Coordinates of C-alpha atoms in Angstrom, one line a residue:
X1 CA -6.4 -15.7 -11.1
X2 CA -7.2 -13.0 -8.6
X3 CA -10.2 -10.9 -9.3
X4 CA -12.3 -8.3 -7.6
X5 CA -14.3 -5.2 -8.2
X6 CA -12.7 -1.8 -9.1
X7 CA -13.5 0.5 -6.2
X8 CA -14.1 3.5 -8.5
X9 CA -15.9 2.0 -11.5
X10 CA -17.5 -1.2 -10.2
X11 CA -16.1 -3.1 -13.1
X12 CA -14.1 -6.4 -12.9
X13 CA -10.5 -6.0 -11.9
X14 CA -8.0 -8.8 -12.3
X15 CA -4.4 -9.7 -11.9
X16 CA -1.8 -6.9 -11.3
X17 CA -4.4 -4.1 -11.4
X18 CA -6.3 -5.8 -8.5
X19 CA -3.1 -6.2 -6.6
X20 CA -2.3 -2.5 -6.9
X21 CA -5.8 -1.6 -5.7
X22 CA -5.2 -3.9 -2.7
X23 CA -1.8 -2.3 -2.0
X24 CA -3.5 1.1 -2.1
X25 CA -6.2 0.0 0.3
X26 CA -3.6 -1.5 2.7
X27 CA -1.7 1.8 2.8
X28 CA -4.7 4.2 3.0
X29 CA -6.9 2.3 5.5
X30 CA -6.5 3.2 9.2
X31 CA -5.2 0.1 11.1
X32 CA -8.0 -1.9 12.9
X33 CA -10.8 0.3 11.4
X34 CA -12.5 -2.4 9.2
X35 CA -15.0 -4.7 10.9
X36 CA -14.0 -8.4 10.3
X37 CA -10.7 -7.2 8.9
X38 CA -9.0 -5.5 11.9
X39 CA -5.6 -6.8 10.7
X40 CA -5.9 -4.8 7.5
X41 CA -4.5 -1.3 7.2
X42 CA -1.5 0.9 8.1
X43 CA -0.4 3.5 10.6
X44 CA -0.1 6.1 7.7
X45 CA -3.5 7.7 8.4
X46 CA -2.5 8.2 12.0
X47 CA 0.3 10.5 10.8
X48 CA -2.2 13.0 9.3
X49 CA -1.6 16.6 10.3
X50 CA 2.0 15.9 11.5
X51 CA 4.9 18.1 10.3
X52 CA 6.5 16.9 7.0
X53 CA 9.9 16.6 8.6
X54 CA 12.4 13.8 7.9
X55 CA 11.3 11.9 11.0
X56 CA 7.7 11.8 10.0
X57 CA 8.5 10.9 6.4
X58 CA 10.6 8.0 7.7
X59 CA 7.6 7.0 9.8
X60 CA 5.5 6.9 6.7
X61 CA 8.1 4.7 5.0
X62 CA 8.0 2.3 8.0
X63 CA 4.2 2.3 8.2
X64 CA 3.9 1.4 4.5
X65 CA 6.5 -1.4 4.8
X66 CA 4.8 -2.9 7.9
X67 CA 1.4 -2.7 6.3
X68 CA 2.4 -4.5 3.1
X69 CA 4.7 -7.1 4.6
X70 CA 2.6 -8.0 7.6
X71 CA 2.0 -11.8 7.5
X72 CA -1.4 -11.5 9.1
X73 CA -2.7 -8.7 7.0
X74 CA -0.7 -7.1 4.2
X75 CA -0.9 -8.0 0.6
X76 CA 0.0 -11.7 0.0
X77 CA 0.5 -11.1 -3.8
X78 CA 3.3 -8.5 -3.4
X79 CA 6.6 -8.5 -1.6
X80 CA 7.9 -5.0 -1.4
X81 CA 11.7 -4.8 -2.0
X82 CA 12.2 -1.0 -2.2
X83 CA 10.2 2.2 -1.7
X84 CA 10.9 5.6 -3.0
X85 CA 9.3 9.0 -2.4
X86 CA 8.8 10.6 -5.8
X87 CA 6.5 13.5 -4.9
X88 CA 5.9 15.4 -1.7
X89 CA 4.7 18.9 -1.2
X90 CA 2.9 21.5 0.8
X91 CA -0.5 20.2 -0.4
X92 CA 0.0 17.1 1.7
X93 CA 0.1 14.7 -1.3
X94 CA 2.9 12.3 -1.2
X95 CA 3.5 9.7 -3.9
X96 CA 5.6 6.6 -3.4
X97 CA 6.8 4.0 -5.9
X98 CA 7.2 0.6 -4.5
X99 CA 9.2 -2.0 -6.3
X100 CA 8.8 -5.7 -5.5
X101 CA 7.9 -9.1 -6.5
X102 CA 4.3 -9.8 -7.7
X103 CA 2.9 -13.3 -7.0
X104 CA -0.1 -13.8 -9.3
X105 CA -1.3 -16.7 -7.1
X106 CA 0.0 -15.4 -3.8
X107 CA -3.6 -14.9 -2.5
X108 CA -4.0 -18.7 -2.5
X109 CA -0.6 -19.4 -1.0
X110 CA 1.2 -20.3 -4.3
X111 CA 4.4 -18.4 -4.6
X112 CA 6.0 -20.4 -7.4
X113 CA 5.2 -17.8 -10.1
X114 CA 6.8 -14.4 -9.6
X115 CA 7.2 -11.2 -11.6
X116 CA 9.1 -7.9 -10.8
X117 CA 6.6 -5.1 -10.7
X118 CA 6.3 -1.5 -9.5
X119 CA 3.3 0.1 -7.8
X120 CA 2.7 3.8 -7.6
X121 CA 0.6 4.8 -4.6
X122 CA -0.5 8.3 -3.7
X123 CA -0.9 9.0 0.0
X124 CA -3.1 11.9 1.0
X125 CA -1.7 12.7 4.4
X126 CA -2.0 16.3 5.2
X127 CA 1.5 16.8 6.5
X128 CA 2.2 20.4 7.2

């Protein structure tokens, strides 16, 4: 079973909750910014301060998909199948719901067990 530490509380985090935290980290981390983990991250933070026009929103969609489905980085426990913008506003807070397949043992390369799941991720990109 996958396990780790909750980034906010420091408590043990396991299973799907740990996977959601990893998805969040993949999306919010600037690509190539983590030492020893240059492959982790997305282009989403690079879009900060861009206009919230349809082209930029589309670039956010693409950046999220690339970050999560990247075979070298990404999140091996989740295969995103669909993404939907459920909140976007002038405050720069955009919330996406990602539907996909959760692999409880994906982090060790075992994709035999699968479950349909949805992850809700808020992206704080100050799009104007």
